[in-house]
GROMACS .gro file of N, CA and C in nm:
model
  540
    1MET      N    1  -5.294   1.154  -1.848
    1MET     CA    2  -5.353   1.076  -1.763
    1MET      C    3  -5.247   1.133  -1.638
    2ALA      N    4  -5.325   1.102  -1.525
    2ALA     CA    5  -5.262   1.148  -1.412
    2ALA      C    6  -5.309   1.114  -1.290
    3ILE      N    7  -5.216   1.069  -1.180
    3ILE     CA    8  -5.172   0.982  -1.087
    3ILE      C    9  -5.206   1.077  -0.985
    4LEU      N   10  -5.294   1.035  -0.873
    4LEU     CA   11  -5.307   1.156  -0.773
    4LEU      C   12  -5.287   1.091  -0.662
    5GLY      N   13  -5.244   1.143  -0.561
    5GLY     CA   14  -5.229   1.047  -0.412
    5GLY      C   15  -5.263   1.131  -0.309
    6ASP      N   16  -5.352   1.044  -0.198
    6ASP     CA   17  -5.427   1.103  -0.115
    6ASP      C   18  -5.328   1.110   0.016
    7GLU      N   19  -5.388   1.140   0.153
    7GLU     CA   20  -5.296   1.159   0.252
    7GLU      C   21  -5.225   1.002   0.295
    8PHE      N   22  -5.337   0.945   0.272
    8PHE     CA   23  -5.336   0.769   0.302
    8PHE      C   24  -5.236   0.709   0.187
    9MET      N   25  -5.166   0.767   0.115
    9MET     CA   26  -5.094   0.735  -0.011
    9MET      C   27  -5.166   0.614  -0.092
   10THR      N   28  -5.316   0.628  -0.098
   10THR     CA   29  -5.372   0.515  -0.237
   10THR      C   30  -5.342   0.607  -0.329
   11LEU      N   31  -5.320   0.541  -0.486
   11LEU     CA   32  -5.325   0.599  -0.565
   11LEU      C   33  -5.449   0.587  -0.655
   12ARG      N   34  -5.423   0.697  -0.700
   12ARG     CA   35  -5.609   0.659  -0.782
   12ARG      C   36  -5.568   0.732  -0.946
   13LEU      N   37  -5.620   0.675  -1.053
   13LEU     CA   38  -5.625   0.691  -1.179
   13LEU      C   39  -5.746   0.755  -1.220
   14ARG      N   40  -5.705   0.867  -1.300
   14ARG     CA   41  -5.799   0.964  -1.307
   14ARG      C   42  -5.765   1.003  -1.462
   15LEU      N   43  -5.866   0.957  -1.588
   15LEU     CA   44  -5.812   0.984  -1.713
   15LEU      C   45  -5.920   1.127  -1.753
   16SER      N   46  -5.856   1.191  -1.813
   16SER     CA   47  -5.900   1.318  -1.866
   16SER      C   48  -5.950   1.296  -1.995
   17HIS      N   49  -5.937   1.210  -2.078
   17HIS     CA   50  -5.937   1.209  -2.208
   17HIS      C   51  -5.989   1.054  -2.249
   18PRO      N   52  -6.096   1.014  -2.357
   18PRO     CA   53  -6.110   0.885  -2.394
   18PRO      C   54  -5.997   0.811  -2.446
   19THR      N   55  -5.908   0.909  -2.521
   19THR     CA   56  -5.798   0.820  -2.596
   19THR      C   57  -5.717   0.793  -2.471
   20LEU      N   58  -5.693   0.844  -2.380
   20LEU     CA   59  -5.579   0.823  -2.293
   20LEU      C   60  -5.626   0.674  -2.225
   21ALA      N   61  -5.766   0.652  -2.198
   21ALA     CA   62  -5.811   0.497  -2.154
   21ALA      C   63  -5.765   0.421  -2.222
   22VAL      N   64  -5.765   0.415  -2.365
   22VAL     CA   65  -5.706   0.342  -2.490
   22VAL      C   66  -5.580   0.312  -2.465
   23CYS      N   67  -5.518   0.429  -2.445
   23CYS     CA   68  -5.351   0.431  -2.427
   23CYS      C   69  -5.342   0.351  -2.272
   24ALA      N   70  -5.356   0.370  -2.178
   24ALA     CA   71  -5.381   0.315  -2.062
   24ALA      C   72  -5.388   0.129  -2.090
   25SER      N   73  -5.520   0.130  -2.145
   25SER     CA   74  -5.527  -0.029  -2.172
   25SER      C   75  -5.426  -0.091  -2.279
   26MET      N   76  -5.401  -0.009  -2.365
   26MET     CA   77  -5.283  -0.104  -2.433
   26MET      C   78  -5.168  -0.130  -2.368
   27LEU      N   79  -5.135   0.022  -2.279
   27LEU     CA   80  -5.009  -0.024  -2.177
   27LEU      C   81  -4.995  -0.181  -2.090
   28VAL      N   82  -5.139  -0.175  -2.033
   28VAL     CA   83  -5.149  -0.283  -1.930
   28VAL      C   84  -5.152  -0.423  -1.992
   29ILE      N   85  -5.182  -0.432  -2.143
   29ILE     CA   86  -5.177  -0.536  -2.218
   29ILE      C   87  -5.012  -0.576  -2.254
   30ALA      N   88  -4.970  -0.432  -2.289
   30ALA     CA   89  -4.825  -0.478  -2.335
   30ALA      C   90  -4.715  -0.525  -2.235
   31LEU      N   91  -4.761  -0.448  -2.082
   31LEU     CA   92  -4.689  -0.492  -1.984
   31LEU      C   93  -4.729  -0.655  -1.932
   32ALA      N   94  -4.825  -0.698  -1.941
   32ALA     CA   95  -4.897  -0.848  -1.909
   32ALA      C   96  -4.817  -0.921  -1.996
   33SER      N   97  -4.815  -0.874  -2.149
   33SER     CA   98  -4.730  -0.963  -2.255
   33SER      C   99  -4.604  -1.009  -2.206
   34GLY      N  100  -4.535  -0.875  -2.186
   34GLY     CA  101  -4.397  -0.847  -2.172
   34GLY      C  102  -4.365  -0.950  -2.070
   35CYS      N  103  -4.422  -1.015  -1.935
   35CYS     CA  104  -4.394  -1.083  -1.860
   35CYS      C  105  -4.397  -1.245  -1.863
   36THR      N  106  -4.447  -1.282  -1.995
   36THR     CA  107  -4.469  -1.428  -2.030
   36THR      C  108  -4.343  -1.482  -2.036
   37GLY      N  109  -4.229  -1.426  -2.048
   37GLY     CA  110  -4.097  -1.467  -2.088
   37GLY      C  111  -4.091  -1.495  -2.264
   38GLU      N  112  -4.193  -1.429  -2.333
   38GLU     CA  113  -4.164  -1.457  -2.484
   38GLU      C  114  -4.071  -1.391  -2.521
   39GLY      N  115  -3.957  -1.392  -2.632
   39GLY     CA  116  -3.924  -1.332  -2.676
   39GLY      C  117  -3.962  -1.222  -2.765
   40SER      N  118  -3.879  -1.118  -2.825
   40SER     CA  119  -3.937  -1.025  -2.889
   40SER      C  120  -3.979  -1.092  -3.059
   41ASP      N  121  -3.923  -1.167  -3.113
   41ASP     CA  122  -3.948  -1.251  -3.257
   41ASP      C  123  -4.025  -1.396  -3.169
   42PRO      N  124  -4.129  -1.396  -3.262
   42PRO     CA  125  -4.216  -1.489  -3.201
   42PRO      C  126  -4.180  -1.638  -3.263
   43LYS      N  127  -4.059  -1.629  -3.376
   43LYS     CA  128  -4.018  -1.763  -3.428
   43LYS      C  129  -3.891  -1.788  -3.342
   44GLU      N  130  -3.856  -1.736  -3.264
   44GLU     CA  131  -3.721  -1.740  -3.211
   44GLU      C  132  -3.768  -1.768  -3.041
   45PRO      N  133  -3.726  -1.908  -3.004
   45PRO     CA  134  -3.780  -1.961  -2.861
   45PRO      C  135  -3.707  -1.872  -2.763
   46SER      N  136  -3.780  -1.850  -2.657
   46SER     CA  137  -3.679  -1.807  -2.537
   46SER      C  138  -3.603  -1.894  -2.456
   47ALA      N  139  -3.488  -1.873  -2.419
   47ALA     CA  140  -3.404  -1.933  -2.362
   47ALA      C  141  -3.448  -1.976  -2.232
   48PRO      N  142  -3.440  -2.044  -2.176
   48PRO     CA  143  -3.471  -2.107  -2.030
   48PRO      C  144  -3.401  -2.026  -1.938
   49ALA      N  145  -3.443  -2.016  -1.812
   49ALA     CA  146  -3.366  -1.954  -1.731
   49ALA      C  147  -3.222  -1.990  -1.674
   50SER      N  148  -3.203  -2.105  -1.644
   50SER     CA  149  -3.103  -2.175  -1.657
   50SER      C  150  -3.117  -2.348  -1.706
   51SER      N  151  -3.030  -2.377  -1.758
   51SER     CA  152  -3.036  -2.550  -1.783
   51SER      C  153  -3.044  -2.614  -1.684
   52PRO      N  154  -3.055  -2.761  -1.697
   52PRO     CA  155  -3.064  -2.878  -1.601
   52PRO      C  156  -2.920  -2.873  -1.510
   53GLU      N  157  -2.816  -2.860  -1.597
   53GLU     CA  158  -2.732  -2.854  -1.516
   53GLU      C  159  -2.653  -2.748  -1.394
   54GLN      N  160  -2.732  -2.650  -1.450
   54GLN     CA  161  -2.716  -2.530  -1.367
   54GLN      C  162  -2.818  -2.520  -1.252
   55GLN      N  163  -2.919  -2.597  -1.263
   55GLN     CA  164  -3.048  -2.584  -1.125
   55GLN      C  165  -2.995  -2.676  -1.037
   56LYS      N  166  -2.977  -2.613  -0.922
   56LYS     CA  167  -2.938  -2.675  -0.798
   56LYS      C  168  -3.043  -2.725  -0.669
   57HIS      N  169  -3.042  -2.830  -0.645
   57HIS     CA  170  -3.149  -2.858  -0.541
   57HIS      C  171  -3.082  -2.798  -0.395
   58PRO      N  172  -3.170  -2.767  -0.297
   58PRO     CA  173  -3.118  -2.737  -0.216
   58PRO      C  174  -3.008  -2.791  -0.158
   59SER      N  175  -2.993  -2.924  -0.188
   59SER     CA  176  -2.863  -3.013  -0.137
   59SER      C  177  -2.749  -2.937  -0.171
   60GLY      N  178  -2.725  -2.896  -0.293
   60GLY     CA  179  -2.612  -2.861  -0.354
   60GLY      C  180  -2.608  -2.964  -0.481
   61THR      N  181  -2.661  -3.045  -0.503
   61THR     CA  182  -2.655  -3.156  -0.621
   61THR      C  183  -2.714  -3.086  -0.743
   62SER      N  184  -2.630  -3.093  -0.851
   62SER     CA  185  -2.735  -3.022  -0.975
   62SER      C  186  -2.789  -3.140  -1.031
   63GLY      N  187  -2.902  -3.078  -1.114
   63GLY     CA  188  -3.022  -3.211  -1.176
   63GLY      C  189  -2.917  -3.297  -1.254
   64ARG      N  190  -2.827  -3.302  -1.325
   64ARG     CA  191  -2.748  -3.364  -1.398
   64ARG      C  192  -2.684  -3.493  -1.305
   65THR      N  193  -2.635  -3.435  -1.216
   65THR     CA  194  -2.570  -3.528  -1.100
   65THR      C  195  -2.666  -3.607  -1.048
   66GLU      N  196  -2.766  -3.552  -0.999
   66GLU     CA  197  -2.885  -3.647  -0.944
   66GLU      C  198  -2.938  -3.745  -1.021
   67GLU      N  199  -2.927  -3.749  -1.159
   67GLU     CA  200  -2.978  -3.841  -1.275
   67GLU      C  201  -2.878  -3.924  -1.286
   68ARG      N  202  -2.748  -3.895  -1.274
   68ARG     CA  203  -2.605  -4.004  -1.287
   68ARG      C  204  -2.631  -4.064  -1.152
   69LEU      N  205  -2.613  -4.015  -1.050
   69LEU     CA  206  -2.628  -4.089  -0.935
   69LEU      C  207  -2.758  -4.170  -0.883
   70GLY      N  208  -2.869  -4.118  -0.961
   70GLY     CA  209  -2.992  -4.167  -0.932
   70GLY      C  210  -2.977  -4.330  -1.048
   71ARG      N  211  -2.944  -4.351  -1.148
   71ARG     CA  212  -2.897  -4.448  -1.222
   71ARG      C  213  -2.782  -4.554  -1.155
   72GLN      N  214  -2.708  -4.470  -1.126
   72GLN     CA  215  -2.587  -4.545  -1.042
   72GLN      C  216  -2.643  -4.643  -0.929
   73VAL      N  217  -2.721  -4.606  -0.865
   73VAL     CA  218  -2.789  -4.654  -0.727
   73VAL      C  219  -2.913  -4.767  -0.785
   74GLN      N  220  -2.969  -4.744  -0.893
   74GLN     CA  221  -3.082  -4.829  -0.944
   74GLN      C  222  -2.997  -4.970  -0.997
   75GLU      N  223  -2.869  -4.931  -1.082
   75GLU     CA  224  -2.824  -5.036  -1.148
   75GLU      C  225  -2.754  -5.132  -1.010
   76ALA      N  226  -2.712  -5.065  -0.949
   76ALA     CA  227  -2.639  -5.136  -0.832
   76ALA      C  228  -2.745  -5.236  -0.740
   77LEU      N  229  -2.892  -5.184  -0.771
   77LEU     CA  230  -2.974  -5.281  -0.676
   77LEU      C  231  -3.050  -5.374  -0.803
   78GLY      N  232  -3.035  -5.335  -0.900
   78GLY     CA  233  -3.114  -5.383  -1.025
   78GLY      C  234  -3.277  -5.359  -1.029
   79THR      N  235  -3.266  -5.234  -0.985
   79THR     CA  236  -3.407  -5.185  -1.006
   79THR      C  237  -3.453  -5.101  -1.135
   80GLU      N  238  -3.359  -5.060  -1.224
   80GLU     CA  239  -3.386  -4.990  -1.334
   80GLU      C  240  -3.507  -5.071  -1.419
   81GLU      N  241  -3.532  -5.178  -1.402
   81GLU     CA  242  -3.625  -5.253  -1.486
   81GLU      C  243  -3.655  -5.373  -1.447
   82VAL      N  244  -3.724  -5.355  -1.302
   82VAL     CA  245  -3.789  -5.433  -1.202
   82VAL      C  246  -3.925  -5.432  -1.283
   83SER      N  247  -3.978  -5.563  -1.269
   83SER     CA  248  -4.118  -5.586  -1.296
   83SER      C  249  -4.213  -5.626  -1.173
   84ASP      N  250  -4.308  -5.560  -1.182
   84ASP     CA  251  -4.436  -5.571  -1.075
   84ASP      C  252  -4.464  -5.770  -1.093
   85SER      N  253  -4.472  -5.805  -1.202
   85SER     CA  254  -4.473  -5.934  -1.243
   85SER      C  255  -4.400  -5.998  -1.153
   86ASP      N  256  -4.291  -5.967  -1.088
   86ASP     CA  257  -4.174  -6.075  -1.046
   86ASP      C  258  -4.254  -6.100  -0.892
   87PRO      N  259  -4.280  -6.245  -0.877
   87PRO     CA  260  -4.346  -6.291  -0.776
   87PRO      C  261  -4.290  -6.234  -0.629
   88LEU      N  262  -4.102  -6.212  -0.608
   88LEU     CA  263  -4.053  -6.202  -0.502
   88LEU      C  264  -4.048  -6.037  -0.496
   89PHE      N  265  -4.084  -5.975  -0.576
   89PHE     CA  266  -4.022  -5.847  -0.584
   89PHE      C  267  -4.169  -5.768  -0.475
   90ILE      N  268  -4.137  -5.715  -0.402
   90ILE     CA  269  -4.205  -5.589  -0.308
   90ILE      C  270  -4.198  -5.457  -0.359
   91GLU      N  271  -4.135  -5.373  -0.343
   91GLU     CA  272  -4.144  -5.219  -0.376
   91GLU      C  273  -3.995  -5.193  -0.347
   92ALA      N  274  -3.995  -5.079  -0.420
   92ALA     CA  275  -3.850  -5.016  -0.495
   92ALA      C  276  -3.837  -4.873  -0.480
   93GLY      N  277  -3.764  -4.791  -0.466
   93GLY     CA  278  -3.729  -4.656  -0.475
   93GLY      C  279  -3.646  -4.573  -0.489
   94VAL      N  280  -3.626  -4.450  -0.522
   94VAL     CA  281  -3.499  -4.393  -0.507
   94VAL      C  282  -3.540  -4.232  -0.508
   95GLU      N  283  -3.437  -4.206  -0.425
   95GLU     CA  284  -3.465  -4.059  -0.361
   95GLU      C  285  -3.342  -3.951  -0.357
   96ARG      N  286  -3.393  -3.824  -0.323
   96ARG     CA  287  -3.248  -3.768  -0.281
   96ARG      C  288  -3.223  -3.823  -0.155
   97VAL      N  289  -3.076  -3.792  -0.124
   97VAL     CA  290  -2.990  -3.827   0.012
   97VAL      C  291  -3.056  -3.736   0.107
   98SER      N  292  -3.077  -3.601   0.104
   98SER     CA  293  -3.126  -3.489   0.187
   98SER      C  294  -3.279  -3.519   0.186
   99ASP      N  295  -3.340  -3.582   0.090
   99ASP     CA  296  -3.491  -3.601   0.134
   99ASP      C  297  -3.511  -3.753   0.224
  100GLY      N  298  -3.430  -3.834   0.215
  100GLY     CA  299  -3.471  -3.979   0.257
  100GLY      C  300  -3.542  -4.063   0.206
  101PHE      N  301  -3.582  -4.183   0.244
  101PHE     CA  302  -3.688  -4.226   0.194
  101PHE      C  303  -3.752  -4.345   0.304
  102HIS      N  304  -3.925  -4.296   0.316
  102HIS     CA  305  -3.966  -4.367   0.420
  102HIS      C  306  -4.107  -4.465   0.379
  103THR      N  307  -4.097  -4.564   0.435
  103THR     CA  308  -4.161  -4.669   0.373
  103THR      C  309  -4.239  -4.743   0.490
  104GLU      N  310  -4.349  -4.816   0.464
  104GLU     CA  311  -4.402  -4.916   0.572
  104GLU      C  312  -4.504  -4.999   0.490
  105PRO      N  313  -4.397  -5.112   0.434
  105PRO     CA  314  -4.466  -5.195   0.346
  105PRO      C  315  -4.546  -5.326   0.424
  106GLU      N  316  -4.636  -5.353   0.411
  106GLU     CA  317  -4.742  -5.472   0.466
  106GLU      C  318  -4.654  -5.581   0.439
  107LEU      N  319  -4.605  -5.641   0.514
  107LEU     CA  320  -4.524  -5.752   0.501
  107LEU      C  321  -4.581  -5.903   0.588
  108THR      N  322  -4.575  -6.009   0.529
  108THR     CA  323  -4.635  -6.158   0.598
  108THR      C  324  -4.558  -6.165   0.704
  109ARG      N  325  -4.612  -6.224   0.832
  109ARG     CA  326  -4.557  -6.208   0.967
  109ARG      C  327  -4.469  -6.390   0.908
  110GLY      N  328  -4.350  -6.367   1.018
  110GLY     CA  329  -4.290  -6.488   0.974
  110GLY      C  330  -4.214  -6.494   0.878
  111ARG      N  331  -4.256  -6.435   0.766
  111ARG     CA  332  -4.182  -6.450   0.625
  111ARG      C  333  -4.044  -6.379   0.613
  112SER      N  334  -3.943  -6.417   0.517
  112SER     CA  335  -3.832  -6.359   0.550
  112SER      C  336  -3.796  -6.256   0.401
  113TYR      N  337  -3.740  -6.163   0.425
  113TYR     CA  338  -3.741  -6.061   0.327
  113TYR      C  339  -3.581  -5.999   0.320
  114ARG      N  340  -3.550  -5.958   0.185
  114ARG     CA  341  -3.434  -5.897   0.177
  114ARG      C  342  -3.440  -5.742   0.134
  115LEU      N  343  -3.386  -5.665   0.209
  115LEU     CA  344  -3.364  -5.524   0.212
  115LEU      C  345  -3.261  -5.513   0.125
  116ALA      N  346  -3.229  -5.422   0.026
  116ALA     CA  347  -3.100  -5.352  -0.008
  116ALA      C  348  -3.124  -5.241  -0.022
  117VAL      N  349  -2.998  -5.142   0.010
  117VAL     CA  350  -3.005  -5.008   0.031
  117VAL      C  351  -2.887  -4.970  -0.049
  118ALA      N  352  -2.878  -4.857  -0.136
  118ALA     CA  353  -2.731  -4.799  -0.210
  118ALA      C  354  -2.756  -4.637  -0.203
  119CYS      N  355  -2.638  -4.618  -0.150
  119CYS     CA  356  -2.634  -4.451  -0.170
  119CYS      C  357  -2.499  -4.424  -0.233
  120ALA      N  358  -2.529  -4.324  -0.321
  120ALA     CA  359  -2.417  -4.280  -0.418
  120ALA      C  360  -2.427  -4.127  -0.395
  121GLY      N  361  -2.297  -4.072  -0.400
  121GLY     CA  362  -2.277  -3.929  -0.380
  121GLY      C  363  -2.116  -3.894  -0.268
  122LYS      N  364  -2.202  -3.817  -0.189
  122LYS     CA  365  -2.092  -3.785  -0.047
  122LYS      C  366  -2.152  -3.786   0.048
  123GLY      N  367  -2.098  -3.869   0.166
  123GLY     CA  368  -2.114  -3.863   0.296
  123GLY      C  369  -2.192  -4.001   0.315
  124GLN      N  370  -2.261  -4.007   0.444
  124GLN     CA  371  -2.356  -4.119   0.490
  124GLN      C  372  -2.481  -4.073   0.515
  125ILE      N  373  -2.576  -4.198   0.497
  125ILE     CA  374  -2.728  -4.202   0.558
  125ILE      C  375  -2.717  -4.293   0.664
  126VAL      N  376  -2.840  -4.271   0.759
  126VAL     CA  377  -2.888  -4.337   0.872
  126VAL      C  378  -2.993  -4.419   0.821
  127LEU      N  379  -2.979  -4.533   0.817
  127LEU     CA  380  -3.080  -4.621   0.794
  127LEU      C  381  -3.145  -4.710   0.901
  128SER      N  382  -3.265  -4.669   0.930
  128SER     CA  383  -3.343  -4.714   1.063
  128SER      C  384  -3.457  -4.829   0.967
  129VAL      N  385  -3.448  -4.925   1.027
  129VAL     CA  386  -3.576  -5.045   1.018
  129VAL      C  387  -3.619  -5.072   1.167
  130ALA      N  388  -3.760  -5.022   1.174
  130ALA     CA  389  -3.837  -5.037   1.293
  130ALA      C  390  -3.892  -5.161   1.268
  131GLY      N  391  -3.893  -5.265   1.372
  131GLY     CA  392  -3.989  -5.362   1.384
  131GLY      C  393  -3.942  -5.459   1.512
  132LYS      N  394  -3.948  -5.585   1.510
  132LYS     CA  395  -3.932  -5.641   1.652
  132LYS      C  396  -3.805  -5.617   1.705
  133ASP      N  397  -3.694  -5.653   1.622
  133ASP     CA  398  -3.562  -5.594   1.641
  133ASP      C  399  -3.516  -5.476   1.565
  134PRO      N  400  -3.521  -5.369   1.611
  134PRO     CA  401  -3.508  -5.216   1.558
  134PRO      C  402  -3.330  -5.224   1.503
  135VAL      N  403  -3.314  -5.190   1.382
  135VAL     CA  404  -3.187  -5.168   1.342
  135VAL      C  405  -3.123  -5.020   1.310
  136ARG      N  406  -3.058  -4.986   1.335
  136ARG     CA  407  -3.022  -4.814   1.282
  136ARG      C  408  -2.865  -4.848   1.267
  137GLN      N  409  -2.839  -4.823   1.132
  137GLN     CA  410  -2.652  -4.831   1.083
  137GLN      C  411  -2.671  -4.738   0.988
  138LYS      N  412  -2.547  -4.672   0.987
  138LYS     CA  413  -2.491  -4.621   0.912
  138LYS      C  414  -2.454  -4.664   0.750
  139VAL      N  415  -2.468  -4.597   0.663
  139VAL     CA  416  -2.422  -4.649   0.527
  139VAL      C  417  -2.354  -4.545   0.461
  140ASP      N  418  -2.242  -4.573   0.388
  140ASP     CA  419  -2.152  -4.495   0.307
  140ASP      C  420  -2.202  -4.437   0.189
  141CYS      N  421  -2.194  -4.325   0.120
  141CYS     CA  422  -2.263  -4.299  -0.017
  141CYS      C  423  -2.159  -4.319  -0.112
  142ASP      N  424  -2.120  -4.482  -0.110
  142ASP     CA  425  -1.991  -4.489  -0.198
  142ASP      C  426  -2.053  -4.572  -0.320
  143GLY      N  427  -2.203  -4.591  -0.313
  143GLY     CA  428  -2.231  -4.661  -0.445
  143GLY      C  429  -2.263  -4.840  -0.417
  144VAL      N  430  -2.196  -4.878  -0.322
  144VAL     CA  431  -2.212  -5.015  -0.269
  144VAL      C  432  -2.318  -5.039  -0.180
  145PRO      N  433  -2.409  -5.163  -0.237
  145PRO     CA  434  -2.518  -5.168  -0.190
  145PRO      C  435  -2.501  -5.256  -0.033
  146LEU      N  436  -2.594  -5.213   0.056
  146LEU     CA  437  -2.602  -5.297   0.186
  146LEU      C  438  -2.694  -5.375   0.172
  147ARG      N  439  -2.711  -5.504   0.209
  147ARG     CA  440  -2.804  -5.625   0.187
  147ARG      C  441  -2.818  -5.662   0.344
  148GLN      N  442  -2.957  -5.681   0.377
  148GLN     CA  443  -2.996  -5.715   0.472
  148GLN      C  444  -3.108  -5.799   0.504
  149ARG      N  445  -3.137  -5.905   0.576
  149ARG     CA  446  -3.266  -6.039   0.596
  149ARG      C  447  -3.310  -5.953   0.686
  150LEU      N  448  -3.438  -5.972   0.663
  150LEU     CA  449  -3.565  -5.916   0.757
  150LEU      C  450  -3.661  -6.035   0.757
  151THR      N  451  -3.710  -6.057   0.871
  151THR     CA  452  -3.812  -6.160   0.938
  151THR      C  453  -3.934  -6.078   0.979
  152ALA      N  454  -4.022  -6.047   0.920
  152ALA     CA  455  -4.132  -6.002   0.962
  152ALA      C  456  -4.229  -6.001   1.063
  153SER      N  457  -4.211  -5.982   1.199
  153SER     CA  458  -4.255  -6.023   1.341
  153SER      C  459  -4.423  -5.968   1.309
  154GLY      N  460  -4.451  -5.881   1.262
  154GLY     CA  461  -4.576  -5.818   1.256
  154GLY      C  462  -4.625  -5.761   1.107
  155ALA      N  463  -4.739  -5.720   1.099
  155ALA     CA  464  -4.739  -5.701   0.952
  155ALA      C  465  -4.733  -5.552   0.914
  156LYS      N  466  -4.655  -5.481   1.000
  156LYS     CA  467  -4.582  -5.364   0.944
  156LYS      C  468  -4.426  -5.343   1.008
  157VAL      N  469  -4.394  -5.304   0.921
  157VAL     CA  470  -4.221  -5.267   0.959
  157VAL      C  471  -4.211  -5.126   0.884
  158ARG      N  472  -4.135  -5.035   0.959
  158ARG     CA  473  -4.127  -4.899   0.877
  158ARG      C  474  -3.949  -4.913   0.865
  159ILE      N  475  -3.941  -4.889   0.756
  159ILE     CA  476  -3.806  -4.831   0.715
  159ILE      C  477  -3.791  -4.677   0.643
  160ASP      N  478  -3.689  -4.646   0.692
  160ASP     CA  479  -3.649  -4.496   0.689
  160ASP      C  480  -3.498  -4.472   0.646
  161SER      N  481  -3.473  -4.372   0.592
  161SER     CA  482  -3.320  -4.309   0.586
  161SER      C  483  -3.324  -4.166   0.594
  162GLU      N  484  -3.232  -4.135   0.658
  162GLU     CA  485  -3.183  -3.960   0.681
  162GLU      C  486  -3.035  -3.932   0.665
  163ALA      N  487  -3.026  -3.842   0.593
  163ALA     CA  488  -2.880  -3.798   0.569
  163ALA      C  489  -2.831  -3.743   0.676
  164VAL      N  490  -2.708  -3.783   0.704
  164VAL     CA  491  -2.627  -3.732   0.808
  164VAL      C  492  -2.570  -3.608   0.729
  165PRO      N  493  -2.534  -3.495   0.810
  165PRO     CA  494  -2.538  -3.330   0.766
  165PRO      C  495  -2.417  -3.349   0.700
  166GLY      N  496  -2.465  -3.276   0.556
  166GLY     CA  497  -2.322  -3.243   0.480
  166GLY      C  498  -2.327  -3.367   0.383
  167SER      N  499  -2.393  -3.426   0.367
  167SER     CA  500  -2.414  -3.572   0.267
  167SER      C  501  -2.507  -3.525   0.158
  168THR      N  502  -2.458  -3.553   0.049
  168THR     CA  503  -2.525  -3.539  -0.085
  168THR      C  504  -2.572  -3.598  -0.158
  169GLY      N  505  -2.635  -3.658  -0.259
  169GLY     CA  506  -2.640  -3.763  -0.350
  169GLY      C  507  -2.775  -3.822  -0.368
  170MET      N  508  -2.802  -3.974  -0.427
  170MET     CA  509  -2.894  -4.006  -0.402
  170MET      C  510  -2.889  -4.151  -0.364
  171VAL      N  511  -3.038  -4.183  -0.308
  171VAL     CA  512  -3.049  -4.332  -0.200
  171VAL      C  513  -3.169  -4.396  -0.271
  172ALA      N  514  -3.120  -4.579  -0.318
  172ALA     CA  515  -3.234  -4.663  -0.348
  172ALA      C  516  -3.252  -4.787  -0.270
  173TRP      N  517  -3.376  -4.815  -0.244
  173TRP     CA  518  -3.403  -4.911  -0.198
  173TRP      C  519  -3.477  -5.038  -0.248
  174ARG      N  520  -3.455  -5.156  -0.231
  174ARG     CA  521  -3.540  -5.256  -0.291
  174ARG      C  522  -3.557  -5.382  -0.189
  175LEU      N  523  -3.661  -5.404  -0.156
  175LEU     CA  524  -3.741  -5.476  -0.088
  175LEU      C  525  -3.789  -5.644  -0.155
  176ASP      N  526  -3.736  -5.717  -0.107
  176ASP     CA  527  -3.805  -5.859  -0.207
  176ASP      C  528  -3.812  -5.950  -0.081
  177LYS      N  529  -3.899  -6.082  -0.153
  177LYS     CA  530  -3.921  -6.205  -0.050
  177LYS      C  531  -3.818  -6.271  -0.088
  178VAL      N  532  -3.804  -6.328   0.020
  178VAL     CA  533  -3.672  -6.453   0.014
  178VAL      C  534  -3.747  -6.585  -0.021
  179ASP      N  535  -3.664  -6.653  -0.127
  179ASP     CA  536  -3.733  -6.748  -0.220
  179ASP      C  537  -3.691  -6.869  -0.119
  180LYS      N  538  -3.795  -6.959  -0.085
  180LYS     CA  539  -3.818  -7.063   0.025
  180LYS      C  540  -3.700  -7.178  -0.043
   0.00000   0.00000   0.00000
C-alpha cells in the first residue's frame, strides 16, 4: 500500500495488490471496533470514563451531591411523593441552581395560592414572581423553605429563579391552591 500526496496535500490510496485491499479493509474494521470502548476481553465489562461522583456539572457540583441536595429540597417541600390526584396541588419541580426554574402556571383569577421554594447548596438565588404586584427577593441556599401566598390577578403568573454568581446546589418549588 502506498500513500501519495499531490501539491494540494490531498491523500490518495493506491493498492498494488488485491491482498493489500483485504489488509486495508481489516485494518479499517480493527480501528473502528477499537473505538467502541470495548475491552480486549469480551467477558470483562469496560470501565466507565468516570463514576457519577466524579462527573461534574459546569456549576461545579458532582452528580452525587446534586442527588443529595435534590432529595433535601424535595423533602423540605413535601414533593418527593406528591400526587396529581391532590385537588390542591398545582405543580412542583426541582432544578440545578445554575439552571434556575421558570414556570408560567395558569391560575384562576382571584384565587389564592401558596408558593414554596427551597434551595440547598451554597450561595443564594433570586426569586421573581411577575404578576400584578411583582416580587423579587433573594433566597439563601440553606435548605429552609420560603413560603409565600399569591393571589392571581390574571390568568398567567411568571415565576423564575436565577443563581447569584458563585451559587451552586439544587432548587425546588411547589405551588398549591390555598384551601378556603
